[in-house]
mmCIF file of C-alpha atoms in Angstrom:
data_model
loop_
_atom_site.group_PDB
_atom_site.id
_atom_site.type_symbol
_atom_site.label_atom_id
_atom_site.label_comp_id
_atom_site.label_asym_id
_atom_site.label_seq_id
_atom_site.Cartn_x
_atom_site.Cartn_y
_atom_site.Cartn_z
ATOM 1 C CA UNK A 30 180.566 99.814 49.367
ATOM 2 C CA UNK A 31 178.658 96.850 48.946
ATOM 3 C CA UNK A 32 175.808 97.338 51.532
ATOM 4 C CA UNK A 33 175.067 99.356 49.642
ATOM 5 C CA UNK A 34 174.698 97.980 46.472
ATOM 6 C CA UNK A 35 172.647 95.256 48.300
ATOM 7 C CA UNK A 36 170.172 98.649 49.784
ATOM 8 C CA UNK A 37 170.176 100.031 45.177
ATOM 9 C CA UNK A 38 168.976 96.444 44.910
ATOM 10 C CA UNK A 39 166.662 95.876 47.782
ATOM 11 C CA UNK A 40 164.960 99.270 46.878
ATOM 12 C CA UNK A 41 164.975 97.314 42.550
ATOM 13 C CA UNK A 42 163.658 94.803 44.036
ATOM 14 C CA UNK A 43 160.141 95.625 46.556
ATOM 15 C CA UNK A 44 157.278 96.316 46.095
ATOM 16 C CA UNK A 45 155.681 100.835 46.804
ATOM 17 C CA UNK A 46 153.377 99.024 49.386
ATOM 18 C CA UNK A 47 156.328 96.539 51.065
ATOM 19 C CA UNK A 48 158.138 99.773 50.819
ATOM 20 C CA UNK A 49 155.888 101.580 52.922
ATOM 21 C CA UNK A 50 155.535 98.677 55.642
ATOM 22 C CA UNK A 51 159.047 98.431 55.733
ATOM 23 C CA UNK A 52 159.763 102.390 57.102
ATOM 24 C CA UNK A 53 157.246 102.212 58.832
ATOM 25 C CA UNK A 54 159.141 99.438 61.070
ATOM 26 C CA UNK A 55 161.323 100.421 61.393
ATOM 27 C CA UNK A 56 160.387 103.791 62.691
ATOM 28 C CA UNK A 57 158.319 102.068 64.777
ATOM 29 C CA UNK A 58 160.851 99.310 66.382
ATOM 30 C CA UNK A 59 164.849 99.854 64.970
ATOM 31 C CA UNK A 60 165.505 103.188 67.077
ATOM 32 C CA UNK A 61 164.001 103.216 70.598
ATOM 33 C CA UNK A 62 167.692 101.785 71.511
ATOM 34 C CA UNK A 63 169.529 105.445 70.056
ATOM 35 C CA UNK A 64 166.325 107.671 70.472
ATOM 36 C CA UNK A 65 164.165 106.894 73.111
ATOM 37 C CA UNK A 66 162.005 109.445 72.434
ATOM 38 C CA UNK A 67 162.249 108.486 68.251
ATOM 39 C CA UNK A 68 159.068 106.981 67.632
ATOM 40 C CA UNK A 69 156.672 109.264 69.671
ATOM 41 C CA UNK A 70 158.352 111.939 67.041
ATOM 42 C CA UNK A 71 157.490 109.893 64.211
ATOM 43 C CA UNK A 72 154.164 109.466 65.282
ATOM 44 C CA UNK A 73 153.987 113.030 66.518
ATOM 45 C CA UNK A 74 154.600 114.012 62.216
ATOM 46 C CA UNK A 75 152.743 110.786 60.632
ATOM 47 C CA UNK A 76 149.900 113.103 62.238
ATOM 48 C CA UNK A 77 150.790 115.556 59.136
ATOM 49 C CA UNK A 78 149.878 112.874 57.070
ATOM 50 C CA UNK A 79 146.284 111.305 58.932
ATOM 51 C CA UNK A 80 144.774 115.692 59.275
ATOM 52 C CA UNK A 81 145.684 115.273 55.422
ATOM 53 C CA UNK A 82 143.627 111.716 55.089
ATOM 54 C CA UNK A 83 141.440 112.819 57.567
ATOM 55 C CA UNK A 84 139.884 115.761 55.292
ATOM 56 C CA UNK A 85 140.668 114.896 51.893
ATOM 57 C CA UNK A 86 137.849 111.698 53.229
ATOM 58 C CA UNK A 87 135.667 115.003 55.234
ATOM 59 C CA UNK A 88 135.549 116.524 51.830
ATOM 60 C CA UNK A 89 134.358 113.815 49.954
ATOM 61 C CA UNK A 90 131.433 112.907 52.844
ATOM 62 C CA UNK A 91 130.363 117.003 52.053
ATOM 63 C CA UNK A 92 130.197 116.602 48.215
ATOM 64 C CA UNK A 93 128.733 113.379 48.716
ATOM 65 C CA UNK A 94 126.286 114.808 50.730
ATOM 66 C CA UNK A 95 126.052 116.893 48.190
ATOM 67 C CA UNK A 96 125.103 115.200 45.516
ATOM 68 C CA UNK A 97 122.034 113.138 47.751
ATOM 69 C CA UNK A 98 120.793 116.627 48.120
ATOM 70 C CA UNK A 99 121.067 117.929 44.401
ATOM 71 C CA UNK A 100 119.071 114.741 43.289
ATOM 72 C CA UNK A 101 116.821 115.004 46.110
ATOM 73 C CA UNK A 102 115.934 119.019 45.396
ATOM 74 C CA UNK A 103 116.188 117.670 41.512
ATOM 75 C CA UNK A 104 113.230 115.022 42.500
ATOM 76 C CA UNK A 105 111.464 116.693 44.481
ATOM 77 C CA UNK A 106 110.690 118.921 41.712
ATOM 78 C CA UNK A 107 109.410 116.231 39.600
ATOM 79 C CA UNK A 108 107.124 113.456 42.247
ATOM 80 C CA UNK A 109 105.485 118.171 42.435
ATOM 81 C CA UNK A 110 104.817 118.191 38.951
ATOM 82 C CA UNK A 111 103.697 114.588 38.734
ATOM 83 C CA UNK A 112 101.294 114.909 41.430
ATOM 84 C CA UNK A 113 99.987 118.220 40.114
ATOM 85 C CA UNK A 114 99.343 116.465 36.391
ATOM 86 C CA UNK A 115 98.051 113.784 38.037
ATOM 87 C CA UNK A 116 94.276 113.700 36.262
ATOM 88 C CA UNK A 117 95.295 115.575 33.473
ATOM 89 C CA UNK A 118 96.630 111.710 33.219
ATOM 90 C CA UNK A 119 93.889 109.728 34.222
ATOM 91 C CA UNK A 120 91.630 112.182 32.077
ATOM 92 C CA UNK A 121 93.899 110.643 29.068
ATOM 93 C CA UNK A 122 95.032 107.078 29.774
ATOM 94 C CA UNK A 123 90.940 106.634 30.181
ATOM 95 C CA UNK A 124 89.474 108.797 27.179
ATOM 96 C CA UNK A 125 92.029 107.116 24.479
ATOM 97 C CA UNK A 126 91.066 103.233 25.954
ATOM 98 C CA UNK A 127 87.993 103.899 25.507
ATOM 99 C CA UNK A 128 87.914 104.956 22.253
ATOM 100 C CA UNK A 129 88.403 100.825 22.308
ATOM 101 C CA UNK A 130 84.689 99.662 21.856
ATOM 102 C CA UNK A 131 84.663 96.114 23.314
ATOM 103 C CA UNK A 132 84.885 94.269 20.154
ATOM 104 C CA UNK A 133 88.475 95.725 19.643
ATOM 105 C CA UNK A 134 88.847 95.379 22.472
ATOM 106 C CA UNK A 135 89.012 91.721 21.949
ATOM 107 C CA UNK A 136 90.842 91.880 18.574
ATOM 108 C CA UNK A 137 93.424 93.994 19.409
ATOM 109 C CA UNK A 138 95.591 91.722 21.432
ATOM 110 C CA UNK A 139 96.931 94.304 24.371
ATOM 111 C CA UNK A 140 98.774 93.028 26.901
ATOM 112 C CA UNK A 141 99.696 95.992 28.800
ATOM 113 C CA UNK A 142 97.295 98.977 28.234
ATOM 114 C CA UNK A 143 99.595 101.170 30.452
ATOM 115 C CA UNK A 144 102.767 100.575 27.882
ATOM 116 C CA UNK A 145 100.628 100.388 25.369
ATOM 117 C CA UNK A 146 99.321 103.954 26.331
ATOM 118 C CA UNK A 147 103.094 105.602 26.516
ATOM 119 C CA UNK A 148 103.785 104.128 23.967
ATOM 120 C CA UNK A 149 100.761 106.036 22.149
ATOM 121 C CA UNK A 150 100.580 109.261 24.260
ATOM 122 C CA UNK A 151 103.613 109.982 24.410
ATOM 123 C CA UNK A 152 104.026 113.021 22.720
ATOM 124 C CA UNK A 153 101.331 114.551 24.212
ATOM 125 C CA UNK A 154 102.324 112.713 28.321
ATOM 126 C CA UNK A 155 106.104 115.296 26.486
ATOM 127 C CA UNK A 156 104.144 118.434 26.033
ATOM 128 C CA UNK A 157 102.792 117.433 29.983
ATOM 129 C CA UNK A 158 106.291 117.271 31.498
ATOM 130 C CA UNK A 159 108.607 119.438 28.982
ATOM 131 C CA UNK A 160 111.296 119.249 32.816
ATOM 132 C CA UNK A 161 110.830 115.520 33.121
ATOM 133 C CA UNK A 162 112.841 113.028 30.984
ATOM 134 C CA UNK A 163 110.013 110.089 30.126
ATOM 135 C CA UNK A 164 110.610 106.658 29.887
ATOM 136 C CA UNK A 165 108.247 103.824 29.343
ATOM 137 C CA UNK A 166 108.300 102.658 33.055
ATOM 138 C CA UNK A 167 108.409 106.190 34.081
ATOM 139 C CA UNK A 168 104.996 106.931 31.601
ATOM 140 C CA UNK A 169 103.367 103.786 33.743
ATOM 141 C CA UNK A 170 104.082 104.583 37.098
ATOM 142 C CA UNK A 171 102.810 108.025 36.551
ATOM 143 C CA UNK A 172 99.606 105.921 35.126
ATOM 144 C CA UNK A 173 98.871 103.936 38.085
ATOM 145 C CA UNK A 174 100.088 106.337 40.066
ATOM 146 C CA UNK A 175 96.853 108.604 39.000
ATOM 147 C CA UNK A 176 94.813 106.099 39.227
ATOM 148 C CA UNK A 177 95.979 104.988 42.760
ATOM 149 C CA UNK A 178 94.997 108.297 42.966
ATOM 150 C CA UNK A 179 91.303 108.581 42.465
ATOM 151 C CA UNK A 180 90.986 104.848 43.593
ATOM 152 C CA UNK A 181 90.416 103.752 40.158
ATOM 153 C CA UNK A 182 92.614 101.191 40.705
ATOM 154 C CA UNK A 183 95.183 99.938 43.654
ATOM 155 C CA UNK A 184 98.784 100.100 43.451
ATOM 156 C CA UNK A 185 101.032 98.365 44.964
ATOM 157 C CA UNK A 186 104.240 101.571 46.193
ATOM 158 C CA UNK A 187 107.308 99.677 43.751
ATOM 159 C CA UNK A 188 104.730 99.976 40.840
ATOM 160 C CA UNK A 189 103.823 103.992 42.001
ATOM 161 C CA UNK A 190 105.628 107.365 42.253
ATOM 162 C CA UNK A 191 106.514 107.313 45.465
ATOM 163 C CA UNK A 192 108.351 110.842 46.796
ATOM 164 C CA UNK A 193 111.699 110.750 47.508
ATOM 165 C CA UNK A 194 113.198 111.560 50.356
ATOM 166 C CA UNK A 195 114.883 113.952 51.830
ATOM 167 C CA UNK A 196 118.653 112.106 52.932
ATOM 168 C CA UNK A 197 120.025 112.461 56.678
ATOM 169 C CA UNK A 198 122.421 115.536 57.031
ATOM 170 C CA UNK A 199 125.741 113.444 58.961
ATOM 171 C CA UNK A 200 125.515 116.170 62.384
ATOM 172 C CA UNK A 201 128.482 114.955 63.022
ATOM 173 C CA UNK A 202 130.430 116.936 60.990
ATOM 174 C CA UNK A 203 132.195 120.356 61.586
ATOM 175 C CA UNK A 204 133.588 124.013 60.925
ATOM 176 C CA UNK A 205 137.311 123.812 61.022
ATOM 177 C CA UNK A 206 137.103 120.548 63.367
ATOM 178 C CA UNK A 207 139.513 118.210 61.245
ATOM 179 C CA UNK A 208 138.073 113.885 63.003
ATOM 180 C CA UNK A 209 141.411 111.855 62.773
ATOM 181 C CA UNK A 210 138.646 108.798 63.228
ATOM 182 C CA UNK A 211 137.761 109.571 58.783
ATOM 183 C CA UNK A 212 141.603 108.785 57.891
ATOM 184 C CA UNK A 213 141.498 104.890 57.986
ATOM 185 C CA UNK A 214 145.073 104.158 56.562
ATOM 186 C CA UNK A 215 147.241 102.205 58.115
ATOM 187 C CA UNK A 216 150.548 104.204 59.536
ATOM 188 C CA UNK A 217 151.863 102.515 56.398
ATOM 189 C CA UNK A 218 149.029 103.160 53.811
ATOM 190 C CA UNK A 219 149.742 107.079 55.434
ATOM 191 C CA UNK A 220 153.202 106.873 54.718
ATOM 192 C CA UNK A 221 152.192 105.807 50.767
ATOM 193 C CA UNK A 222 150.714 108.667 50.190
ATOM 194 C CA UNK A 223 153.844 110.309 49.789
ATOM 195 C CA UNK A 224 155.594 108.281 46.608
ATOM 196 C CA UNK A 225 158.080 106.222 46.054
ATOM 197 C CA UNK A 226 160.569 109.138 45.311
ATOM 198 C CA UNK A 227 159.837 110.396 49.002
ATOM 199 C CA UNK A 228 160.469 106.454 49.915
ATOM 200 C CA UNK A 229 163.666 105.740 49.120
ATOM 201 C CA UNK A 230 165.305 108.944 49.703
ATOM 202 C CA UNK A 231 163.665 107.704 54.066
ATOM 203 C CA UNK A 232 165.140 104.562 53.791
ATOM 204 C CA UNK A 233 168.797 105.684 52.341
ATOM 205 C CA UNK A 234 167.875 108.668 56.074
ATOM 206 C CA UNK A 235 167.433 105.096 57.672
ATOM 207 C CA UNK A 236 170.478 103.527 56.629
ATOM 208 C CA UNK A 237 172.671 106.451 57.751
ATOM 209 C CA UNK A 238 170.688 106.445 60.829
ATOM 210 C CA UNK A 239 171.515 103.789 61.873
ATOM 211 C CA UNK A 240 174.951 103.605 60.773
ATOM 212 C CA UNK A 241 176.139 106.544 63.072
ATOM 213 C CA UNK A 242 173.471 105.499 65.904
ATOM 214 C CA UNK A 243 171.873 109.055 65.069
ATOM 215 C CA UNK A 244 168.907 110.392 65.000
ATOM 216 C CA UNK A 245 169.992 114.115 64.234
ATOM 217 C CA UNK A 246 169.575 113.909 60.614
ATOM 218 C CA UNK A 247 166.176 111.192 60.647
ATOM 219 C CA UNK A 248 164.346 113.710 61.785
ATOM 220 C CA UNK A 249 164.514 116.085 60.048
ATOM 221 C CA UNK A 250 163.869 114.569 57.198
ATOM 222 C CA UNK A 251 160.559 112.743 58.373
ATOM 223 C CA UNK A 252 160.059 116.429 58.940
ATOM 224 C CA UNK A 253 160.260 117.759 55.987
ATOM 225 C CA UNK A 254 159.073 115.559 53.935
ATOM 226 C CA UNK A 255 155.960 114.581 55.969
ATOM 227 C CA UNK A 256 155.563 119.408 55.930
ATOM 228 C CA UNK A 257 155.905 119.556 51.897
ATOM 229 C CA UNK A 258 153.514 116.537 51.164
ATOM 230 C CA UNK A 259 150.923 118.046 53.948
ATOM 231 C CA UNK A 260 151.418 121.937 52.877
ATOM 232 C CA UNK A 261 152.992 122.553 49.627
ATOM 233 C CA UNK A 262 150.581 122.738 47.104
ATOM 234 C CA UNK A 263 153.645 121.236 44.777
ATOM 235 C CA UNK A 264 152.410 116.814 44.884
ATOM 236 C CA UNK A 265 154.544 115.976 41.933
ATOM 237 C CA UNK A 266 153.720 113.090 38.966
ATOM 238 C CA UNK A 267 155.702 109.377 37.617
ATOM 239 C CA UNK A 268 156.771 109.959 34.329
ATOM 240 C CA UNK A 269 157.773 106.945 32.333
ATOM 241 C CA UNK A 270 160.497 107.089 30.816
ATOM 242 C CA UNK A 271 162.923 105.748 28.145
ATOM 243 C CA UNK A 272 164.183 102.870 30.106
ATOM 244 C CA UNK A 273 160.690 102.293 32.057
ATOM 245 C CA UNK A 274 161.744 103.493 35.522
ATOM 246 C CA UNK A 275 158.654 106.087 37.225
ATOM 247 C CA UNK A 276 160.481 109.149 38.174
ATOM 248 C CA UNK A 277 158.379 111.672 40.097
ATOM 249 C CA UNK A 278 159.201 115.467 39.524
ATOM 250 C CA UNK A 279 157.576 117.791 41.525
ATOM 251 C CA UNK A 280 157.994 120.291 39.817
ATOM 252 C CA UNK A 281 154.601 119.365 36.499
ATOM 253 C CA UNK A 282 151.826 118.593 39.423
ATOM 254 C CA UNK A 283 149.835 120.794 41.796
ATOM 255 C CA UNK A 284 148.142 119.301 44.802
ATOM 256 C CA UNK A 285 146.500 121.208 47.742
ATOM 257 C CA UNK A 286 147.490 122.021 51.526
ATOM 258 C CA UNK A 287 145.931 121.010 54.474
ATOM 259 C CA UNK A 288 145.484 125.282 54.585
ATOM 260 C CA UNK A 289 143.485 125.226 51.487
ATOM 261 C CA UNK A 290 141.612 121.495 51.646
ATOM 262 C CA UNK A 291 140.493 123.221 55.143
ATOM 263 C CA UNK A 292 139.372 126.050 52.993
ATOM 264 C CA UNK A 293 137.509 124.217 51.055
ATOM 265 C CA UNK A 294 135.646 122.169 53.949
ATOM 266 C CA UNK A 295 134.564 124.769 55.796
ATOM 267 C CA UNK A 296 133.293 126.248 52.182
ATOM 268 C CA UNK A 297 131.226 123.698 51.783
ATOM 269 C CA UNK A 298 128.905 124.655 55.132
ATOM 270 C CA UNK A 299 128.283 127.508 53.848
ATOM 271 C CA UNK A 300 126.807 126.481 50.257
#
């Protein structure tokens, strides 16, 4: 009874991260004498969590890739629109600037002609580029690009519109293939994915296995909890009770199974 109370006190005092590290240490080191194949069994079951984590990471890589490509296509369309209207913009700028006489230019005190042009001709430029979100800085770049393109003035790349570069595709990723190297979590961090309640359940099963010198029920507990996390759509969510303790209710929220994640992953290759 005292041992059980001591275990309960430990669980109340330890953080999730520390608990996951402790469980991993037990699984890796404490059962070799009882069950010589236990460690290899643990690693093979842990691979379920590794696969789950790696697949999520691969999906994230493809989503970022897709987002970059979407931005590139938008930037490329904007670039082509700007380049097609350079002559119009330059003529507008020259006509506007030439409307000032030499005396007017002396007394106008215009520090930046490009910025002044952007402010005064904003509405006219907006009609030329209705699909582009204009800013003062962008208008200045457009005008400078126009003058550089015609040879009226030489402009450094950072001050003008430059052609966007198409993002490179990750050729390492393939359909129906999960690369475990994408999962950078340590073993203890993978255990932490299971959540507090599951980890506490495993602690009690560890205690039972040590007390009875038998890993049969512990093996079953590992397989069940790891498989449930990877292959069940209910992941659980923490809710604060009135006593401010956190509990998990698996019926409240849903997640994705490995099969669903793999379907999502494969679908991104055909988009």
